[in-house]
């Protein structure tokens, strides 16, 4: 039986908030930094989404379906593409039409709702399913949660919603001696299969590719395919999951990342015992090796691989509690503008900006952060949330 | 090491910094001879030997005088405050002395100067006399490195360097630009610049000050290193005070002068008071912008919620911090800035201007541009309104402040000494 490589890319852009002062509270209900959002979406579309999609399309044609990938695109990223970069959305639709690209379910807002309640999580996922069907004509059976956040109970909820497979991190503290390169199942409901990210092979591309201080720089497709083949000599399945923005944005075109991506499928498929599959096919094909017990939530973020990047300090918790205390009232309000703003405020990014771990462990945090300090991020967010609270019917 | 003051008798932060530094150096096996113009004898000498310049004879013999003056001719500044210290006049005096008419000679042999050690009207004169004494001290003692703090002691440092040939480290706690804005006193600037030029290494208390030294004094960046100030809070301050008012209190504490940015605090207070009346603002301190500040507050119509305390001393300062819910330091220019650390140590959430050196070492204070009164008002409002922000800044701030020790800073200073010694060998 052939061994499997599963490629999956995450596409997300938050709606960044404008500088919202306390004197705006109760007076001005516009929260978003249109200029920044537009600029960033246009930039990322032209550097990453459009050229990488074109390249993937060529590869799918060239290998006649032997090359496959999967995506999840958040609802608020789709909204921003519609608004600011329709050409990027169009190119994702073209990929969907090839039949070799799978779109996964996730939360609409890239939200942390799975940490609040099953109902709130389900609402978010259902909204996202509608958007995926509308844009790409697919009904996902595979789900990935925001930031690959996963626990036994979150998995159980997903299984209850009819998903067959879920993606999460191959976190070392959960796996122990076990290898991430096999199919696992949820500890509470064995019907839900788990694909675990191989973080070393994923981060070799996503984080290390252009790092000239890295011992393995420069990374060639041949060398990389050799590593993957090596990992699959014994094991069955390598999951390479990363942010799609790694191509052309985090790793600039000048680093040779596109040449690498172009050459990689050929180098992998040269090894005749290897094949590339999408998550749903990979999960169907392989036999689960064991249940995986994850009592506490894990994620793919930071060294800790937990949820402390969004819930690690009291500011984050207070903002989080205030936000979700409003949900039922917002839902009942039947005010579409209020609901739209509420969705955008749920993006986990807003909580990420309030992370105080950044003082010690924070290159990645700094890179994505529009604020100078977590305190500023908190004040701004709470001002916005205060206004939103005033708008919400009692 | 040449300083100007040393606790317990201090008028500014320099003495406290010198004490912290010398104690820290002692733990790193650096022996310090601390010279100051006027010691009182009650200084804590457990870790440092203090030399009172007022007890030092300038020179005992004519030959010694000649030697000193050959080396310290530079002492003339573009000032007519101290003509009797100029080399020309000195030579004249030597001639007079030769002709046995030396009784009028102001610098008589074996004489000791009495320094006031304050910052009085004859400051320039004292600075120069201090330098004369320094050259004597440099002859009488053995040491490896000379370390001089701020412009008041720069001349002493140069004199000691000329006498001994030992490397000179100038420590800049504040520059004339910080003290006066752009209305720089050219005499002071010249003394600062001379010290910096003569120094083998310059220690700046912040990157902000380092940049001033490089850009405004045209010093080679390779010569200037930053060693951030520290604080040694030996005791935990937990003080119970009862407040007479139910509202939250937002405090400004410092000299009410251009440098400290009081007007930005007033404008921010006005903005916050538009939104909530459940807060009182306090401006503690005195200074040349005091009257103007009162008039501005009255004009804005916020006097019922904005209070002036005048100048506060020791215990009153501590009580003021204990009263406060938010501390704001909106300084236009602050080489370092110790007061936010005192506030944070008292558990008070703190807002500081980005134009302060202390902003470079604090993560758990909210930082705003001094001129950005909207951001300042927003930060004040946030601290008054969102409890998680208040508890978190207070808790983390306290922890952060307690970690800023002189032990760490003096290790860096020691490294500077080692570098200059290596270069001069």
PDB file of C-alpha atoms in Angstrom, chain B residues 138-348:
ATOM      1  CA  UNK B 138      44.043  61.823  41.757  1.00  0.00           C
ATOM      2  CA  UNK B 139      47.625  62.264  42.961  1.00  0.00           C
ATOM      3  CA  UNK B 140      46.982  61.007  46.444  1.00  0.00           C
ATOM      4  CA  UNK B 141      45.095  57.805  45.666  1.00  0.00           C
ATOM      5  CA  UNK B 142      45.583  54.788  43.469  1.00  0.00           C
ATOM      6  CA  UNK B 143      42.787  53.610  41.227  1.00  0.00           C
ATOM      7  CA  UNK B 144      42.262  52.043  37.794  1.00  0.00           C
ATOM      8  CA  UNK B 145      39.299  53.847  36.297  1.00  0.00           C
ATOM      9  CA  UNK B 146      37.743  57.275  36.762  1.00  0.00           C
ATOM     10  CA  UNK B 147      33.974  57.463  36.690  1.00  0.00           C
ATOM     11  CA  UNK B 148      32.257  60.870  36.698  1.00  0.00           C
ATOM     12  CA  UNK B 149      28.528  61.542  36.929  1.00  0.00           C
ATOM     13  CA  UNK B 150      26.952  64.316  34.863  1.00  0.00           C
ATOM     14  CA  UNK B 151      28.296  67.702  33.876  1.00  0.00           C
ATOM     15  CA  UNK B 152      28.893  68.917  37.427  1.00  0.00           C
ATOM     16  CA  UNK B 153      31.687  66.415  37.821  1.00  0.00           C
ATOM     17  CA  UNK B 154      32.926  66.256  34.244  1.00  0.00           C
ATOM     18  CA  UNK B 155      35.741  68.717  34.916  1.00  0.00           C
ATOM     19  CA  UNK B 156      36.787  66.762  37.983  1.00  0.00           C
ATOM     20  CA  UNK B 157      36.892  63.643  35.862  1.00  0.00           C
ATOM     21  CA  UNK B 158      39.008  65.283  33.194  1.00  0.00           C
ATOM     22  CA  UNK B 159      41.381  66.725  35.785  1.00  0.00           C
ATOM     23  CA  UNK B 160      41.805  63.314  37.387  1.00  0.00           C
ATOM     24  CA  UNK B 161      42.447  61.777  33.992  1.00  0.00           C
ATOM     25  CA  UNK B 162      45.114  64.346  33.164  1.00  0.00           C
ATOM     26  CA  UNK B 163      46.826  63.798  36.480  1.00  0.00           C
ATOM     27  CA  UNK B 164      46.731  60.022  36.469  1.00  0.00           C
ATOM     28  CA  UNK B 165      46.478  58.972  32.843  1.00  0.00           C
ATOM     29  CA  UNK B 166      43.752  56.548  33.834  1.00  0.00           C
ATOM     30  CA  UNK B 167      40.754  55.964  31.572  1.00  0.00           C
ATOM     31  CA  UNK B 168      37.696  58.148  32.101  1.00  0.00           C
ATOM     32  CA  UNK B 169      34.098  57.004  32.044  1.00  0.00           C
ATOM     33  CA  UNK B 170      31.459  59.733  31.926  1.00  0.00           C
ATOM     34  CA  UNK B 171      28.008  58.734  33.117  1.00  0.00           C
ATOM     35  CA  UNK B 172      25.188  60.825  31.654  1.00  0.00           C
ATOM     36  CA  UNK B 173      22.006  60.866  33.725  1.00  0.00           C
ATOM     37  CA  UNK B 174      20.540  63.893  31.982  1.00  0.00           C
ATOM     38  CA  UNK B 175      21.663  66.324  29.331  1.00  0.00           C
ATOM     39  CA  UNK B 176      21.093  70.033  29.105  1.00  0.00           C
ATOM     40  CA  UNK B 177      18.509  69.352  26.385  1.00  0.00           C
ATOM     41  CA  UNK B 178      16.450  67.309  28.837  1.00  0.00           C
ATOM     42  CA  UNK B 179      16.620  69.998  31.477  1.00  0.00           C
ATOM     43  CA  UNK B 180      15.765  72.997  29.343  1.00  0.00           C
ATOM     44  CA  UNK B 181      14.229  71.861  26.085  1.00  0.00           C
ATOM     45  CA  UNK B 182      16.028  73.784  23.372  1.00  0.00           C
ATOM     46  CA  UNK B 183      17.046  76.770  25.526  1.00  0.00           C
ATOM     47  CA  UNK B 184      20.418  75.325  26.253  1.00  0.00           C
ATOM     48  CA  UNK B 185      22.848  77.081  28.556  1.00  0.00           C
ATOM     49  CA  UNK B 186      26.011  77.226  26.428  1.00  0.00           C
ATOM     50  CA  UNK B 187      28.328  76.997  29.440  1.00  0.00           C
ATOM     51  CA  UNK B 188      26.726  73.813  30.633  1.00  0.00           C
ATOM     52  CA  UNK B 189      26.684  72.424  27.107  1.00  0.00           C
ATOM     53  CA  UNK B 190      30.366  73.135  26.789  1.00  0.00           C
ATOM     54  CA  UNK B 191      31.196  71.361  30.028  1.00  0.00           C
ATOM     55  CA  UNK B 192      29.113  68.391  28.991  1.00  0.00           C
ATOM     56  CA  UNK B 193      30.703  68.266  25.586  1.00  0.00           C
ATOM     57  CA  UNK B 194      34.220  68.537  26.975  1.00  0.00           C
ATOM     58  CA  UNK B 195      33.564  65.696  29.346  1.00  0.00           C
ATOM     59  CA  UNK B 196      32.164  63.559  26.569  1.00  0.00           C
ATOM     60  CA  UNK B 197      35.056  64.342  24.238  1.00  0.00           C
ATOM     61  CA  UNK B 198      37.620  63.527  26.902  1.00  0.00           C
ATOM     62  CA  UNK B 199      35.876  60.336  28.000  1.00  0.00           C
ATOM     63  CA  UNK B 200      37.077  56.926  26.935  1.00  0.00           C
ATOM     64  CA  UNK B 201      33.563  55.651  27.325  1.00  0.00           C
ATOM     65  CA  UNK B 202      30.203  57.287  27.971  1.00  0.00           C
ATOM     66  CA  UNK B 203      27.433  55.525  29.842  1.00  0.00           C
ATOM     67  CA  UNK B 204      23.917  56.738  29.019  1.00  0.00           C
ATOM     68  CA  UNK B 205      20.969  55.880  31.262  1.00  0.00           C
ATOM     69  CA  UNK B 206      18.756  55.060  28.272  1.00  0.00           C
ATOM     70  CA  UNK B 207      18.873  54.660  24.515  1.00  0.00           C
ATOM     71  CA  UNK B 208      16.998  57.938  24.356  1.00  0.00           C
ATOM     72  CA  UNK B 209      19.857  59.698  26.163  1.00  0.00           C
ATOM     73  CA  UNK B 210      22.397  57.784  24.095  1.00  0.00           C
ATOM     74  CA  UNK B 211      20.813  59.186  20.940  1.00  0.00           C
ATOM     75  CA  UNK B 212      20.907  62.706  22.352  1.00  0.00           C
ATOM     76  CA  UNK B 213      24.605  62.280  23.112  1.00  0.00           C
ATOM     77  CA  UNK B 214      25.311  61.035  19.605  1.00  0.00           C
ATOM     78  CA  UNK B 215      23.171  63.561  17.752  1.00  0.00           C
ATOM     79  CA  UNK B 216      23.383  66.711  19.839  1.00  0.00           C
ATOM     80  CA  UNK B 217      26.938  66.346  21.122  1.00  0.00           C
ATOM     81  CA  UNK B 218      28.326  64.656  18.006  1.00  0.00           C
ATOM     82  CA  UNK B 219      29.958  61.781  19.844  1.00  0.00           C
ATOM     83  CA  UNK B 220      31.131  58.626  18.099  1.00  0.00           C
ATOM     84  CA  UNK B 221      28.352  56.061  18.674  1.00  0.00           C
ATOM     85  CA  UNK B 222      30.921  53.346  19.374  1.00  0.00           C
ATOM     86  CA  UNK B 223      31.962  55.244  22.479  1.00  0.00           C
ATOM     87  CA  UNK B 224      28.490  55.429  24.014  1.00  0.00           C
ATOM     88  CA  UNK B 225      26.839  52.515  25.771  1.00  0.00           C
ATOM     89  CA  UNK B 226      23.445  52.322  27.429  1.00  0.00           C
ATOM     90  CA  UNK B 227      23.154  51.022  30.958  1.00  0.00           C
ATOM     91  CA  UNK B 228      19.613  51.487  32.188  1.00  0.00           C
ATOM     92  CA  UNK B 229      19.153  52.767  35.686  1.00  0.00           C
ATOM     93  CA  UNK B 230      17.759  50.488  38.308  1.00  0.00           C
ATOM     94  CA  UNK B 231      16.081  50.731  41.665  1.00  0.00           C
ATOM     95  CA  UNK B 232      16.646  48.873  44.865  1.00  0.00           C
ATOM     96  CA  UNK B 233      13.449  48.636  46.800  1.00  0.00           C
ATOM     97  CA  UNK B 234      14.652  47.007  49.949  1.00  0.00           C
ATOM     98  CA  UNK B 235      11.269  46.898  51.662  1.00  0.00           C
ATOM     99  CA  UNK B 236       7.823  46.086  50.425  1.00  0.00           C
ATOM    100  CA  UNK B 237       5.694  49.165  50.640  1.00  0.00           C
ATOM    101  CA  UNK B 238       2.202  48.371  51.825  1.00  0.00           C
ATOM    102  CA  UNK B 239       0.610  51.410  53.240  1.00  0.00           C
ATOM    103  CA  UNK B 240      -2.914  51.864  54.478  1.00  0.00           C
ATOM    104  CA  UNK B 241      -4.478  55.214  53.784  1.00  0.00           C
ATOM    105  CA  UNK B 242      -8.044  56.292  54.088  1.00  0.00           C
ATOM    106  CA  UNK B 243      -9.370  58.402  51.298  1.00  0.00           C
ATOM    107  CA  UNK B 244     -11.805  61.214  51.822  1.00  0.00           C
ATOM    108  CA  UNK B 245     -13.399  60.897  48.395  1.00  0.00           C
ATOM    109  CA  UNK B 246     -15.223  58.014  46.755  1.00  0.00           C
ATOM    110  CA  UNK B 247     -13.968  58.760  43.241  1.00  0.00           C
ATOM    111  CA  UNK B 248     -10.921  57.149  41.674  1.00  0.00           C
ATOM    112  CA  UNK B 249      -7.760  59.240  41.689  1.00  0.00           C
ATOM    113  CA  UNK B 250      -5.431  59.873  38.788  1.00  0.00           C
ATOM    114  CA  UNK B 251      -2.100  61.413  39.732  1.00  0.00           C
ATOM    115  CA  UNK B 252       0.660  63.473  38.187  1.00  0.00           C
ATOM    116  CA  UNK B 253       3.643  63.816  40.494  1.00  0.00           C
ATOM    117  CA  UNK B 254       6.730  65.788  39.634  1.00  0.00           C
ATOM    118  CA  UNK B 255       8.067  69.207  38.911  1.00  0.00           C
ATOM    119  CA  UNK B 256       5.477  71.284  37.078  1.00  0.00           C
ATOM    120  CA  UNK B 257       7.844  72.326  34.332  1.00  0.00           C
ATOM    121  CA  UNK B 258       8.039  72.105  30.576  1.00  0.00           C
ATOM    122  CA  UNK B 259      10.080  68.901  30.722  1.00  0.00           C
ATOM    123  CA  UNK B 260       7.436  67.005  32.679  1.00  0.00           C
ATOM    124  CA  UNK B 261       4.545  67.744  30.307  1.00  0.00           C
ATOM    125  CA  UNK B 262       1.910  68.914  32.846  1.00  0.00           C
ATOM    126  CA  UNK B 263      -0.253  70.553  30.187  1.00  0.00           C
ATOM    127  CA  UNK B 264      -0.835  67.226  28.435  1.00  0.00           C
ATOM    128  CA  UNK B 265      -2.033  65.733  31.680  1.00  0.00           C
ATOM    129  CA  UNK B 266      -4.534  68.583  32.066  1.00  0.00           C
ATOM    130  CA  UNK B 267      -5.880  68.207  28.534  1.00  0.00           C
ATOM    131  CA  UNK B 268      -6.242  64.455  28.970  1.00  0.00           C
ATOM    132  CA  UNK B 269      -8.046  65.007  32.282  1.00  0.00           C
ATOM    133  CA  UNK B 270     -10.489  67.316  30.536  1.00  0.00           C
ATOM    134  CA  UNK B 271     -11.251  64.636  27.943  1.00  0.00           C
ATOM    135  CA  UNK B 272     -11.817  61.945  30.536  1.00  0.00           C
ATOM    136  CA  UNK B 273     -14.058  64.235  32.592  1.00  0.00           C
ATOM    137  CA  UNK B 274     -16.261  64.776  29.555  1.00  0.00           C
ATOM    138  CA  UNK B 275     -17.129  61.100  29.756  1.00  0.00           C
ATOM    139  CA  UNK B 276     -17.171  60.345  33.454  1.00  0.00           C
ATOM    140  CA  UNK B 277     -17.315  62.432  36.598  1.00  0.00           C
ATOM    141  CA  UNK B 278     -16.419  59.509  38.803  1.00  0.00           C
ATOM    142  CA  UNK B 279     -12.755  60.481  38.909  1.00  0.00           C
ATOM    143  CA  UNK B 280     -10.490  63.142  40.390  1.00  0.00           C
ATOM    144  CA  UNK B 281      -7.196  64.329  39.032  1.00  0.00           C
ATOM    145  CA  UNK B 282      -4.320  65.413  41.225  1.00  0.00           C
ATOM    146  CA  UNK B 283      -1.272  67.383  40.178  1.00  0.00           C
ATOM    147  CA  UNK B 284       1.363  67.133  42.885  1.00  0.00           C
ATOM    148  CA  UNK B 285       4.492  69.235  42.736  1.00  0.00           C
ATOM    149  CA  UNK B 286       5.617  72.758  42.071  1.00  0.00           C
ATOM    150  CA  UNK B 287       7.478  74.521  39.318  1.00  0.00           C
ATOM    151  CA  UNK B 288       7.490  77.382  36.888  1.00  0.00           C
ATOM    152  CA  UNK B 289       4.339  76.216  35.107  1.00  0.00           C
ATOM    153  CA  UNK B 290       2.337  75.942  38.314  1.00  0.00           C
ATOM    154  CA  UNK B 291       0.299  79.144  37.935  1.00  0.00           C
ATOM    155  CA  UNK B 292      -0.297  78.607  34.273  1.00  0.00           C
ATOM    156  CA  UNK B 293      -1.581  75.101  34.997  1.00  0.00           C
ATOM    157  CA  UNK B 294      -4.062  76.375  37.579  1.00  0.00           C
ATOM    158  CA  UNK B 295      -5.346  78.965  35.115  1.00  0.00           C
ATOM    159  CA  UNK B 296      -5.772  76.349  32.395  1.00  0.00           C
ATOM    160  CA  UNK B 297      -7.693  74.023  34.698  1.00  0.00           C
ATOM    161  CA  UNK B 298      -9.975  76.891  35.711  1.00  0.00           C
ATOM    162  CA  UNK B 299     -10.506  77.891  32.108  1.00  0.00           C
ATOM    163  CA  UNK B 300     -11.515  74.348  31.177  1.00  0.00           C
ATOM    164  CA  UNK B 301     -13.995  74.418  34.045  1.00  0.00           C
ATOM    165  CA  UNK B 302     -12.780  71.220  35.675  1.00  0.00           C
ATOM    166  CA  UNK B 303     -11.433  72.656  38.939  1.00  0.00           C
ATOM    167  CA  UNK B 304     -14.000  70.762  41.006  1.00  0.00           C
ATOM    168  CA  UNK B 305     -12.370  67.516  39.884  1.00  0.00           C
ATOM    169  CA  UNK B 306      -8.788  68.672  39.465  1.00  0.00           C
ATOM    170  CA  UNK B 307      -6.623  69.364  42.490  1.00  0.00           C
ATOM    171  CA  UNK B 308      -3.194  70.829  43.119  1.00  0.00           C
ATOM    172  CA  UNK B 309      -1.230  69.804  46.178  1.00  0.00           C
ATOM    173  CA  UNK B 310       1.915  71.878  45.845  1.00  0.00           C
ATOM    174  CA  UNK B 311       5.307  70.360  46.573  1.00  0.00           C
ATOM    175  CA  UNK B 312       5.244  67.031  48.415  1.00  0.00           C
ATOM    176  CA  UNK B 313       7.962  65.542  50.624  1.00  0.00           C
ATOM    177  CA  UNK B 314       8.987  61.998  51.569  1.00  0.00           C
ATOM    178  CA  UNK B 315       6.023  60.614  53.469  1.00  0.00           C
ATOM    179  CA  UNK B 316       3.525  62.759  51.583  1.00  0.00           C
ATOM    180  CA  UNK B 317       4.809  61.362  48.312  1.00  0.00           C
ATOM    181  CA  UNK B 318       4.313  57.821  49.545  1.00  0.00           C
ATOM    182  CA  UNK B 319       0.815  58.654  50.730  1.00  0.00           C
ATOM    183  CA  UNK B 320       0.023  60.197  47.375  1.00  0.00           C
ATOM    184  CA  UNK B 321       0.978  56.989  45.596  1.00  0.00           C
ATOM    185  CA  UNK B 322      -1.113  55.008  48.062  1.00  0.00           C
ATOM    186  CA  UNK B 323      -4.093  57.259  47.282  1.00  0.00           C
ATOM    187  CA  UNK B 324      -3.756  56.825  43.537  1.00  0.00           C
ATOM    188  CA  UNK B 325      -5.597  54.528  41.155  1.00  0.00           C
ATOM    189  CA  UNK B 326      -3.632  55.610  38.118  1.00  0.00           C
ATOM    190  CA  UNK B 327      -0.240  57.293  37.842  1.00  0.00           C
ATOM    191  CA  UNK B 328       0.664  59.300  34.757  1.00  0.00           C
ATOM    192  CA  UNK B 329       4.111  60.522  33.731  1.00  0.00           C
ATOM    193  CA  UNK B 330       3.587  62.526  30.529  1.00  0.00           C
ATOM    194  CA  UNK B 331       7.179  63.781  30.289  1.00  0.00           C
ATOM    195  CA  UNK B 332       8.208  65.542  27.110  1.00  0.00           C
ATOM    196  CA  UNK B 333      11.757  64.424  27.690  1.00  0.00           C
ATOM    197  CA  UNK B 334      12.911  62.152  30.459  1.00  0.00           C
ATOM    198  CA  UNK B 335      16.384  60.602  30.319  1.00  0.00           C
ATOM    199  CA  UNK B 336      15.210  57.819  32.596  1.00  0.00           C
ATOM    200  CA  UNK B 337      12.417  58.564  35.092  1.00  0.00           C
ATOM    201  CA  UNK B 338      12.298  56.842  38.469  1.00  0.00           C
ATOM    202  CA  UNK B 339       8.860  57.988  39.619  1.00  0.00           C
ATOM    203  CA  UNK B 340       6.814  55.476  37.563  1.00  0.00           C
ATOM    204  CA  UNK B 341       8.835  52.732  39.221  1.00  0.00           C
ATOM    205  CA  UNK B 342       7.880  54.093  42.623  1.00  0.00           C
ATOM    206  CA  UNK B 343       4.230  54.153  41.585  1.00  0.00           C
ATOM    207  CA  UNK B 344       4.354  50.608  40.237  1.00  0.00           C
ATOM    208  CA  UNK B 345       6.050  49.478  43.383  1.00  0.00           C
ATOM    209  CA  UNK B 346       3.078  50.886  45.296  1.00  0.00           C
ATOM    210  CA  UNK B 347       0.839  48.760  43.047  1.00  0.00           C
ATOM    211  CA  UNK B 348      -0.459  51.681  41.009  1.00  0.00           C
TER     212      UNK B 348
END
